[in-house]
Amino acid sequence: MLARSIPLTFPQATLQLTELPLTVRRDGGGPLHLQLAEQLREGVRDGRLRAGHRLPSTRELARQLEVSRSVTQAAYDQLHAEGWIAGKTGSGTYVADVVPLEPAQAVPRRPKPVEERPLLSLRPGIPYVERSVDAGWRRAWREVSAQPPTRGYEHAAGLPALRTALAEYVARTRGIACGPDNILVTNGTIHGLRLLLSVTRRPGDPIAIEDPGYLSAVRAANSHGLPIIDIPVDADGLRVDLLGPEPSAVYVTPSHQYPLGGRLPVARRNALIEWARRTGATVIEDDYDSEFRYDVAPLPALAQLDLDRVVHLGTLSKMLSPSLRLGWLVAAPEVVEALTEHRENSGDWPSWPVHAATLAMLRDGYLDRVVRRGRRRYAERCAQVIEALSPYGEIVGRDAGLHVTLLLPDSLDDRVVAQAAEASGVGVAPLSGYRRSTPGPPGLVIGYATPTSPELHKALTLLTQVLTTF
Ligand SMILES: Cc1ncc(COP(=O)(O)O)c(C=O)c1O
């Protein structure tokens, strides 16, 4: 026999029990006690069994269903533990005082518009990520897998050995003299920025941000309730001379202004530090892609000038991949301590395996190799983009990073041009999308890192065809 079904009716002195047919299937309906328990739960949910209804004894129910008593006992034990039934051996088993919940009202949801992804993306932001696994990557993760995990709930500032290795790295590559106490390992730039803002700023504290500038920084300031003061940029980057006394902090991309590409010259850097010392403001230096320069060596980081006034944010997102979620924040030890405490209190613990793998990649020189490989690749691509797009406007930010900006004639609407490019299968970002209150020429921000070489070639051919039509 595959199934046994009985109507469950038990006369009670005070209660009329509704009829509840119970069935157990032996042909794949799952463990018998779970089948039974679920049918009894369902009986309570739909009101056929109500508070106080008496259930048969486990022995009686087992007899009727022709199952072993351990099955009915296990079902009752489960329901008892969950609070559906009450009662003790000997005094009978009753349905507990459970008021069935009204079923949730189905809220009509608007279907999400399906984002039509163009075939080829020249949007900025994502580096070239190798399609295959190389030996250095494999070695780092093999090393991680050979270690037991740390005990957990420790090292909110990052794995100690990684903090030491990163201090050496930023000293070597960015000229910042610092030690492990100056380093907080983050889940990337935006994580570091949000942590910093939430711990060191109060809602209402004004923050200056480059205009045009990085939208995620704008969003971070907005979500912490910080009024934003838009500071224009020019070919050299932030117009430091336009900073007034109000901002309590300024967010800046001095090695490669995002998205226009300017490199803040020494005189402006010194003026920025002097301004911060005078006003007591914090300078937040986003150093997102300084590893990639194709003309001269990058200037040392701003933080090198004064770690008491500057908080420096670095990331693996451009060097390796944003998916690792690994970055670092370099600051005065008091700032690192305050952020670490906040992470501990908010349960924002870092992921040990990612830290251990990053440490291995730094120590083995893997990261340096990946950066050197990337620099060669991107320098070639940058030249390719400049050659293809120069006839259509001025190209700025051409000596560094993973993107350039093509400035278009004033008569054009860059959103219309971007839409036309998208229609032809190429995604590009209109420059006006990065502007807030400072007017400027239209343009296209063109990332050249993400695609494969043949994809880049194809995307540039399509884009130039589109640009020719304007
Ligand atoms: C200006 C700027 N800063 C930082 C980042 C990287 O952010 P994260 O480290 O959070 O991935 C990006 C990535 O697109 C960026 O454009």
PDB file of N, CA, C and O in Angstrom, residues 33-89:
ATOM      1  N   HIS A  33       7.154  11.271   9.309  1.00  0.00           N
ATOM      2  CA  HIS A  33       6.791  12.168  10.417  1.00  0.00           C
ATOM      3  C   HIS A  33       6.697  13.614   9.947  1.00  0.00           C
ATOM      4  O   HIS A  33       5.880  14.385  10.435  1.00  0.00           O
ATOM      5  N   LEU A  34       7.507  13.964   8.954  1.00  0.00           N
ATOM      6  CA  LEU A  34       7.433  15.344   8.434  1.00  0.00           C
ATOM      7  C   LEU A  34       6.141  15.552   7.641  1.00  0.00           C
ATOM      8  O   LEU A  34       5.518  16.618   7.698  1.00  0.00           O
ATOM      9  N   GLN A  35       5.724  14.521   6.898  1.00  0.00           N
ATOM     10  CA  GLN A  35       4.448  14.616   6.162  1.00  0.00           C
ATOM     11  C   GLN A  35       3.300  14.861   7.133  1.00  0.00           C
ATOM     12  O   GLN A  35       2.448  15.731   6.928  1.00  0.00           O
ATOM     13  N   LEU A  36       3.340  14.087   8.204  1.00  0.00           N
ATOM     14  CA  LEU A  36       2.260  14.164   9.182  1.00  0.00           C
ATOM     15  C   LEU A  36       2.243  15.536   9.865  1.00  0.00           C
ATOM     16  O   LEU A  36       1.197  16.194   9.998  1.00  0.00           O
ATOM     17  N   ALA A  37       3.432  15.959  10.289  1.00  0.00           N
ATOM     18  CA  ALA A  37       3.535  17.250  10.982  1.00  0.00           C
ATOM     19  C   ALA A  37       3.021  18.366  10.078  1.00  0.00           C
ATOM     20  O   ALA A  37       2.273  19.252  10.517  1.00  0.00           O
ATOM     21  N   GLU A  38       3.391  18.338   8.804  1.00  0.00           N
ATOM     22  CA  GLU A  38       2.988  19.431   7.910  1.00  0.00           C
ATOM     23  C   GLU A  38       1.476  19.458   7.724  1.00  0.00           C
ATOM     24  O   GLU A  38       0.851  20.522   7.679  1.00  0.00           O
ATOM     25  N   GLN A  39       0.833  18.272   7.669  1.00  0.00           N
ATOM     26  CA  GLN A  39      -0.629  18.257   7.502  1.00  0.00           C
ATOM     27  C   GLN A  39      -1.332  18.804   8.747  1.00  0.00           C
ATOM     28  O   GLN A  39      -2.342  19.487   8.647  1.00  0.00           O
ATOM     29  N   LEU A  40      -0.762  18.517   9.890  1.00  0.00           N
ATOM     30  CA  LEU A  40      -1.370  19.047  11.118  1.00  0.00           C
ATOM     31  C   LEU A  40      -1.178  20.572  11.195  1.00  0.00           C
ATOM     32  O   LEU A  40      -2.096  21.319  11.548  1.00  0.00           O
ATOM     33  N   ARG A  41       0.010  21.031  10.824  1.00  0.00           N
ATOM     34  CA  ARG A  41       0.237  22.492  10.779  1.00  0.00           C
ATOM     35  C   ARG A  41      -0.767  23.143   9.843  1.00  0.00           C
ATOM     36  O   ARG A  41      -1.355  24.169  10.152  1.00  0.00           O
ATOM     37  N   GLU A  42      -0.919  22.542   8.661  1.00  0.00           N
ATOM     38  CA  GLU A  42      -1.828  23.096   7.656  1.00  0.00           C
ATOM     39  C   GLU A  42      -3.255  23.180   8.223  1.00  0.00           C
ATOM     40  O   GLU A  42      -3.978  24.148   7.988  1.00  0.00           O
ATOM     41  N   GLY A  43      -3.609  22.132   9.012  1.00  0.00           N
ATOM     42  CA  GLY A  43      -4.938  22.120   9.642  1.00  0.00           C
ATOM     43  C   GLY A  43      -5.129  23.315  10.561  1.00  0.00           C
ATOM     44  O   GLY A  43      -6.211  23.914  10.610  1.00  0.00           O
ATOM     45  N   VAL A  44      -4.055  23.690  11.297  1.00  0.00           N
ATOM     46  CA  VAL A  44      -4.151  24.855  12.192  1.00  0.00           C
ATOM     47  C   VAL A  44      -4.202  26.135  11.360  1.00  0.00           C
ATOM     48  O   VAL A  44      -5.005  27.038  11.597  1.00  0.00           O
ATOM     49  N   ARG A  45      -3.337  26.190  10.358  1.00  0.00           N
ATOM     50  CA  ARG A  45      -3.271  27.412   9.537  1.00  0.00           C
ATOM     51  C   ARG A  45      -4.609  27.699   8.884  1.00  0.00           C
ATOM     52  O   ARG A  45      -5.056  28.844   8.836  1.00  0.00           O
ATOM     53  N   ASP A  46      -5.262  26.657   8.335  1.00  0.00           N
ATOM     54  CA  ASP A  46      -6.503  26.945   7.604  1.00  0.00           C
ATOM     55  C   ASP A  46      -7.737  26.878   8.520  1.00  0.00           C
ATOM     56  O   ASP A  46      -8.867  26.977   8.060  1.00  0.00           O
ATOM     57  N   GLY A  47      -7.528  26.711   9.807  1.00  0.00           N
ATOM     58  CA  GLY A  47      -8.634  26.849  10.760  1.00  0.00           C
ATOM     59  C   GLY A  47      -9.415  25.569  11.002  1.00  0.00           C
ATOM     60  O   GLY A  47     -10.351  25.561  11.795  1.00  0.00           O
ATOM     61  N   ARG A  48      -9.055  24.462  10.332  1.00  0.00           N
ATOM     62  CA  ARG A  48      -9.788  23.224  10.600  1.00  0.00           C
ATOM     63  C   ARG A  48      -9.462  22.700  12.003  1.00  0.00           C
ATOM     64  O   ARG A  48     -10.281  22.087  12.663  1.00  0.00           O
ATOM     65  N   LEU A  49      -8.248  22.942  12.452  1.00  0.00           N
ATOM     66  CA  LEU A  49      -7.906  22.624  13.843  1.00  0.00           C
ATOM     67  C   LEU A  49      -7.790  23.949  14.588  1.00  0.00           C
ATOM     68  O   LEU A  49      -7.072  24.858  14.127  1.00  0.00           O
ATOM     69  N   ARG A  50      -8.499  24.048  15.706  1.00  0.00           N
ATOM     70  CA  ARG A  50      -8.450  25.312  16.436  1.00  0.00           C
ATOM     71  C   ARG A  50      -7.926  25.082  17.850  1.00  0.00           C
ATOM     72  O   ARG A  50      -7.900  23.942  18.338  1.00  0.00           O
ATOM     73  N   ALA A  51      -7.514  26.175  18.479  1.00  0.00           N
ATOM     74  CA  ALA A  51      -6.941  26.099  19.829  1.00  0.00           C
ATOM     75  C   ALA A  51      -7.832  25.243  20.723  1.00  0.00           C
ATOM     76  O   ALA A  51      -9.058  25.433  20.748  1.00  0.00           O
ATOM     77  N   GLY A  52      -7.240  24.296  21.418  1.00  0.00           N
ATOM     78  CA  GLY A  52      -7.987  23.473  22.360  1.00  0.00           C
ATOM     79  C   GLY A  52      -8.435  22.148  21.783  1.00  0.00           C
ATOM     80  O   GLY A  52      -8.802  21.243  22.523  1.00  0.00           O
ATOM     81  N   HIS A  53      -8.461  22.029  20.469  1.00  0.00           N
ATOM     82  CA  HIS A  53      -8.833  20.739  19.884  1.00  0.00           C
ATOM     83  C   HIS A  53      -7.869  19.659  20.360  1.00  0.00           C
ATOM     84  O   HIS A  53      -6.660  19.859  20.375  1.00  0.00           O
ATOM     85  N   ARG A  54      -8.478  18.541  20.729  1.00  0.00           N
ATOM     86  CA  ARG A  54      -7.643  17.467  21.245  1.00  0.00           C
ATOM     87  C   ARG A  54      -7.224  16.540  20.097  1.00  0.00           C
ATOM     88  O   ARG A  54      -8.030  16.206  19.236  1.00  0.00           O
ATOM     89  N   LEU A  55      -5.982  16.150  20.104  1.00  0.00           N
ATOM     90  CA  LEU A  55      -5.488  15.240  19.060  1.00  0.00           C
ATOM     91  C   LEU A  55      -5.443  13.816  19.621  1.00  0.00           C
ATOM     92  O   LEU A  55      -5.344  13.632  20.839  1.00  0.00           O
ATOM     93  N   PRO A  56      -5.488  12.821  18.732  1.00  0.00           N
ATOM     94  CA  PRO A  56      -5.395  11.444  19.208  1.00  0.00           C
ATOM     95  C   PRO A  56      -4.044  11.171  19.834  1.00  0.00           C
ATOM     96  O   PRO A  56      -3.078  11.891  19.546  1.00  0.00           O
ATOM     97  N   SER A  57      -3.978  10.135  20.605  1.00  0.00           N
ATOM     98  CA  SER A  57      -2.684   9.771  21.184  1.00  0.00           C
ATOM     99  C   SER A  57      -1.776   9.296  20.046  1.00  0.00           C
ATOM    100  O   SER A  57      -2.267   8.889  18.968  1.00  0.00           O
ATOM    101  N   THR A  58      -0.503   9.317  20.300  1.00  0.00           N
ATOM    102  CA  THR A  58       0.443   8.873  19.253  1.00  0.00           C
ATOM    103  C   THR A  58       0.187   7.409  18.915  1.00  0.00           C
ATOM    104  O   THR A  58       0.288   6.995  17.763  1.00  0.00           O
ATOM    105  N   ARG A  59      -0.173   6.634  19.951  1.00  0.00           N
ATOM    106  CA  ARG A  59      -0.418   5.205  19.722  1.00  0.00           C
ATOM    107  C   ARG A  59      -1.623   5.015  18.804  1.00  0.00           C
ATOM    108  O   ARG A  59      -1.590   4.288  17.816  1.00  0.00           O
ATOM    109  N   GLU A  60      -2.714   5.777  19.123  1.00  0.00           N
ATOM    110  CA  GLU A  60      -3.963   5.632  18.375  1.00  0.00           C
ATOM    111  C   GLU A  60      -3.767   6.072  16.909  1.00  0.00           C
ATOM    112  O   GLU A  60      -4.198   5.406  15.975  1.00  0.00           O
ATOM    113  N   LEU A  61      -3.079   7.187  16.782  1.00  0.00           N
ATOM    114  CA  LEU A  61      -2.862   7.715  15.425  1.00  0.00           C
ATOM    115  C   LEU A  61      -1.986   6.751  14.605  1.00  0.00           C
ATOM    116  O   LEU A  61      -2.248   6.496  13.433  1.00  0.00           O
ATOM    117  N   ALA A  62      -0.977   6.198  15.255  1.00  0.00           N
ATOM    118  CA  ALA A  62      -0.100   5.234  14.577  1.00  0.00           C
ATOM    119  C   ALA A  62      -0.904   4.024  14.111  1.00  0.00           C
ATOM    120  O   ALA A  62      -0.719   3.519  12.991  1.00  0.00           O
ATOM    121  N   ARG A  63      -1.816   3.583  14.964  1.00  0.00           N
ATOM    122  CA  ARG A  63      -2.622   2.410  14.621  1.00  0.00           C
ATOM    123  C   ARG A  63      -3.466   2.709  13.385  1.00  0.00           C
ATOM    124  O   ARG A  63      -3.519   1.949  12.428  1.00  0.00           O
ATOM    125  N   GLN A  64      -4.119   3.886  13.412  1.00  0.00           N
ATOM    126  CA  GLN A  64      -5.027   4.214  12.314  1.00  0.00           C
ATOM    127  C   GLN A  64      -4.284   4.421  10.987  1.00  0.00           C
ATOM    128  O   GLN A  64      -4.768   4.064   9.932  1.00  0.00           O
ATOM    129  N   LEU A  65      -3.104   5.016  11.093  1.00  0.00           N
ATOM    130  CA  LEU A  65      -2.349   5.299   9.857  1.00  0.00           C
ATOM    131  C   LEU A  65      -1.488   4.112   9.411  1.00  0.00           C
ATOM    132  O   LEU A  65      -0.876   4.160   8.350  1.00  0.00           O
ATOM    133  N   GLU A  66      -1.440   3.095  10.269  1.00  0.00           N
ATOM    134  CA  GLU A  66      -0.596   1.940  10.013  1.00  0.00           C
ATOM    135  C   GLU A  66       0.856   2.337   9.809  1.00  0.00           C
ATOM    136  O   GLU A  66       1.501   2.015   8.801  1.00  0.00           O
ATOM    137  N   VAL A  67       1.323   3.152  10.738  1.00  0.00           N
ATOM    138  CA  VAL A  67       2.749   3.503  10.755  1.00  0.00           C
ATOM    139  C   VAL A  67       3.267   3.148  12.146  1.00  0.00           C
ATOM    140  O   VAL A  67       2.473   2.877  13.064  1.00  0.00           O
ATOM    141  N   SER A  68       4.569   3.210  12.280  1.00  0.00           N
ATOM    142  CA  SER A  68       5.085   2.872  13.608  1.00  0.00           C
ATOM    143  C   SER A  68       4.842   4.045  14.554  1.00  0.00           C
ATOM    144  O   SER A  68       4.708   5.215  14.109  1.00  0.00           O
ATOM    145  N   ARG A  69       4.817   3.756  15.822  1.00  0.00           N
ATOM    146  CA  ARG A  69       4.509   4.814  16.772  1.00  0.00           C
ATOM    147  C   ARG A  69       5.629   5.869  16.804  1.00  0.00           C
ATOM    148  O   ARG A  69       5.398   7.043  17.112  1.00  0.00           O
ATOM    149  N   SER A  70       6.857   5.428  16.459  1.00  0.00           N
ATOM    150  CA  SER A  70       7.945   6.427  16.466  1.00  0.00           C
ATOM    151  C   SER A  70       7.675   7.544  15.446  1.00  0.00           C
ATOM    152  O   SER A  70       8.108   8.678  15.613  1.00  0.00           O
ATOM    153  N   VAL A  71       6.899   7.207  14.384  1.00  0.00           N
ATOM    154  CA  VAL A  71       6.569   8.236  13.377  1.00  0.00           C
ATOM    155  C   VAL A  71       5.642   9.278  13.985  1.00  0.00           C
ATOM    156  O   VAL A  71       5.882  10.503  13.912  1.00  0.00           O
ATOM    157  N   THR A  72       4.574   8.851  14.616  1.00  0.00           N
ATOM    158  CA  THR A  72       3.621   9.829  15.177  1.00  0.00           C
ATOM    159  C   THR A  72       4.271  10.575  16.336  1.00  0.00           C
ATOM    160  O   THR A  72       4.074  11.782  16.498  1.00  0.00           O
ATOM    161  N   GLN A  73       5.115   9.856  17.086  1.00  0.00           N
ATOM    162  CA  GLN A  73       5.780  10.529  18.216  1.00  0.00           C
ATOM    163  C   GLN A  73       6.711  11.631  17.694  1.00  0.00           C
ATOM    164  O   GLN A  73       6.718  12.752  18.220  1.00  0.00           O
ATOM    165  N   ALA A  74       7.467  11.318  16.636  1.00  0.00           N
ATOM    166  CA  ALA A  74       8.393  12.321  16.079  1.00  0.00           C
ATOM    167  C   ALA A  74       7.626  13.516  15.538  1.00  0.00           C
ATOM    168  O   ALA A  74       8.037  14.672  15.693  1.00  0.00           O
ATOM    169  N   ALA A  75       6.467  13.257  14.910  1.00  0.00           N
ATOM    170  CA  ALA A  75       5.659  14.374  14.372  1.00  0.00           C
ATOM    171  C   ALA A  75       5.172  15.256  15.522  1.00  0.00           C
ATOM    172  O   ALA A  75       5.282  16.490  15.473  1.00  0.00           O
ATOM    173  N   TYR A  76       4.673  14.651  16.570  1.00  0.00           N
ATOM    174  CA  TYR A  76       4.172  15.429  17.718  1.00  0.00           C
ATOM    175  C   TYR A  76       5.323  16.193  18.394  1.00  0.00           C
ATOM    176  O   TYR A  76       5.173  17.346  18.793  1.00  0.00           O
ATOM    177  N   ASP A  77       6.476  15.521  18.528  1.00  0.00           N
ATOM    178  CA  ASP A  77       7.627  16.200  19.165  1.00  0.00           C
ATOM    179  C   ASP A  77       7.993  17.465  18.389  1.00  0.00           C
ATOM    180  O   ASP A  77       8.257  18.519  18.959  1.00  0.00           O
ATOM    181  N   GLN A  78       7.993  17.320  17.074  1.00  0.00           N
ATOM    182  CA  GLN A  78       8.351  18.466  16.229  1.00  0.00           C
ATOM    183  C   GLN A  78       7.351  19.612  16.413  1.00  0.00           C
ATOM    184  O   GLN A  78       7.715  20.770  16.608  1.00  0.00           O
ATOM    185  N   LEU A  79       6.055  19.265  16.361  1.00  0.00           N
ATOM    186  CA  LEU A  79       5.009  20.294  16.486  1.00  0.00           C
ATOM    187  C   LEU A  79       5.024  20.920  17.878  1.00  0.00           C
ATOM    188  O   LEU A  79       4.788  22.123  18.036  1.00  0.00           O
ATOM    189  N   HIS A  80       5.344  20.107  18.841  1.00  0.00           N
ATOM    190  CA  HIS A  80       5.433  20.590  20.213  1.00  0.00           C
ATOM    191  C   HIS A  80       6.563  21.615  20.305  1.00  0.00           C
ATOM    192  O   HIS A  80       6.403  22.710  20.854  1.00  0.00           O
ATOM    193  N   ALA A  81       7.715  21.243  19.746  1.00  0.00           N
ATOM    194  CA  ALA A  81       8.880  22.137  19.803  1.00  0.00           C
ATOM    195  C   ALA A  81       8.610  23.450  19.082  1.00  0.00           C
ATOM    196  O   ALA A  81       9.081  24.513  19.482  1.00  0.00           O
ATOM    197  N   GLU A  82       7.814  23.395  18.035  1.00  0.00           N
ATOM    198  CA  GLU A  82       7.528  24.627  17.277  1.00  0.00           C
ATOM    199  C   GLU A  82       6.393  25.428  17.905  1.00  0.00           C
ATOM    200  O   GLU A  82       6.132  26.562  17.502  1.00  0.00           O
ATOM    201  N   GLY A  83       5.674  24.828  18.835  1.00  0.00           N
ATOM    202  CA  GLY A  83       4.617  25.580  19.518  1.00  0.00           C
ATOM    203  C   GLY A  83       3.236  25.427  18.908  1.00  0.00           C
ATOM    204  O   GLY A  83       2.324  26.185  19.236  1.00  0.00           O
ATOM    205  N   TRP A  84       3.040  24.454  18.041  1.00  0.00           N
ATOM    206  CA  TRP A  84       1.720  24.271  17.431  1.00  0.00           C
ATOM    207  C   TRP A  84       0.782  23.490  18.363  1.00  0.00           C
ATOM    208  O   TRP A  84      -0.424  23.652  18.309  1.00  0.00           O
ATOM    209  N   ILE A  85       1.370  22.566  19.134  1.00  0.00           N
ATOM    210  CA  ILE A  85       0.535  21.762  20.017  1.00  0.00           C
ATOM    211  C   ILE A  85       1.067  21.862  21.444  1.00  0.00           C
ATOM    212  O   ILE A  85       2.223  22.249  21.661  1.00  0.00           O
ATOM    213  N   ALA A  86       0.212  21.532  22.377  1.00  0.00           N
ATOM    214  CA  ALA A  86       0.601  21.614  23.783  1.00  0.00           C
ATOM    215  C   ALA A  86       0.062  20.375  24.483  1.00  0.00           C
ATOM    216  O   ALA A  86      -0.730  19.616  23.900  1.00  0.00           O
ATOM    217  N   GLY A  87       0.476  20.189  25.719  1.00  0.00           N
ATOM    218  CA  GLY A  87      -0.045  19.072  26.500  1.00  0.00           C
ATOM    219  C   GLY A  87       1.040  18.133  26.901  1.00  0.00           C
ATOM    220  O   GLY A  87       2.144  18.159  26.329  1.00  0.00           O
ATOM    221  N   LYS A  88       0.741  17.333  27.902  1.00  0.00           N
ATOM    222  CA  LYS A  88       1.772  16.430  28.426  1.00  0.00           C
ATOM    223  C   LYS A  88       1.309  14.992  28.225  1.00  0.00           C
ATOM    224  O   LYS A  88       0.132  14.717  28.061  1.00  0.00           O
ATOM    225  N   THR A  89       2.272  14.100  28.293  1.00  0.00           N
ATOM    226  CA  THR A  89       1.922  12.685  28.194  1.00  0.00           C
ATOM    227  C   THR A  89       0.920  12.363  29.308  1.00  0.00           C
ATOM    228  O   THR A  89       1.086  12.803  30.437  1.00  0.00           O
TER     229      THR A  89
END
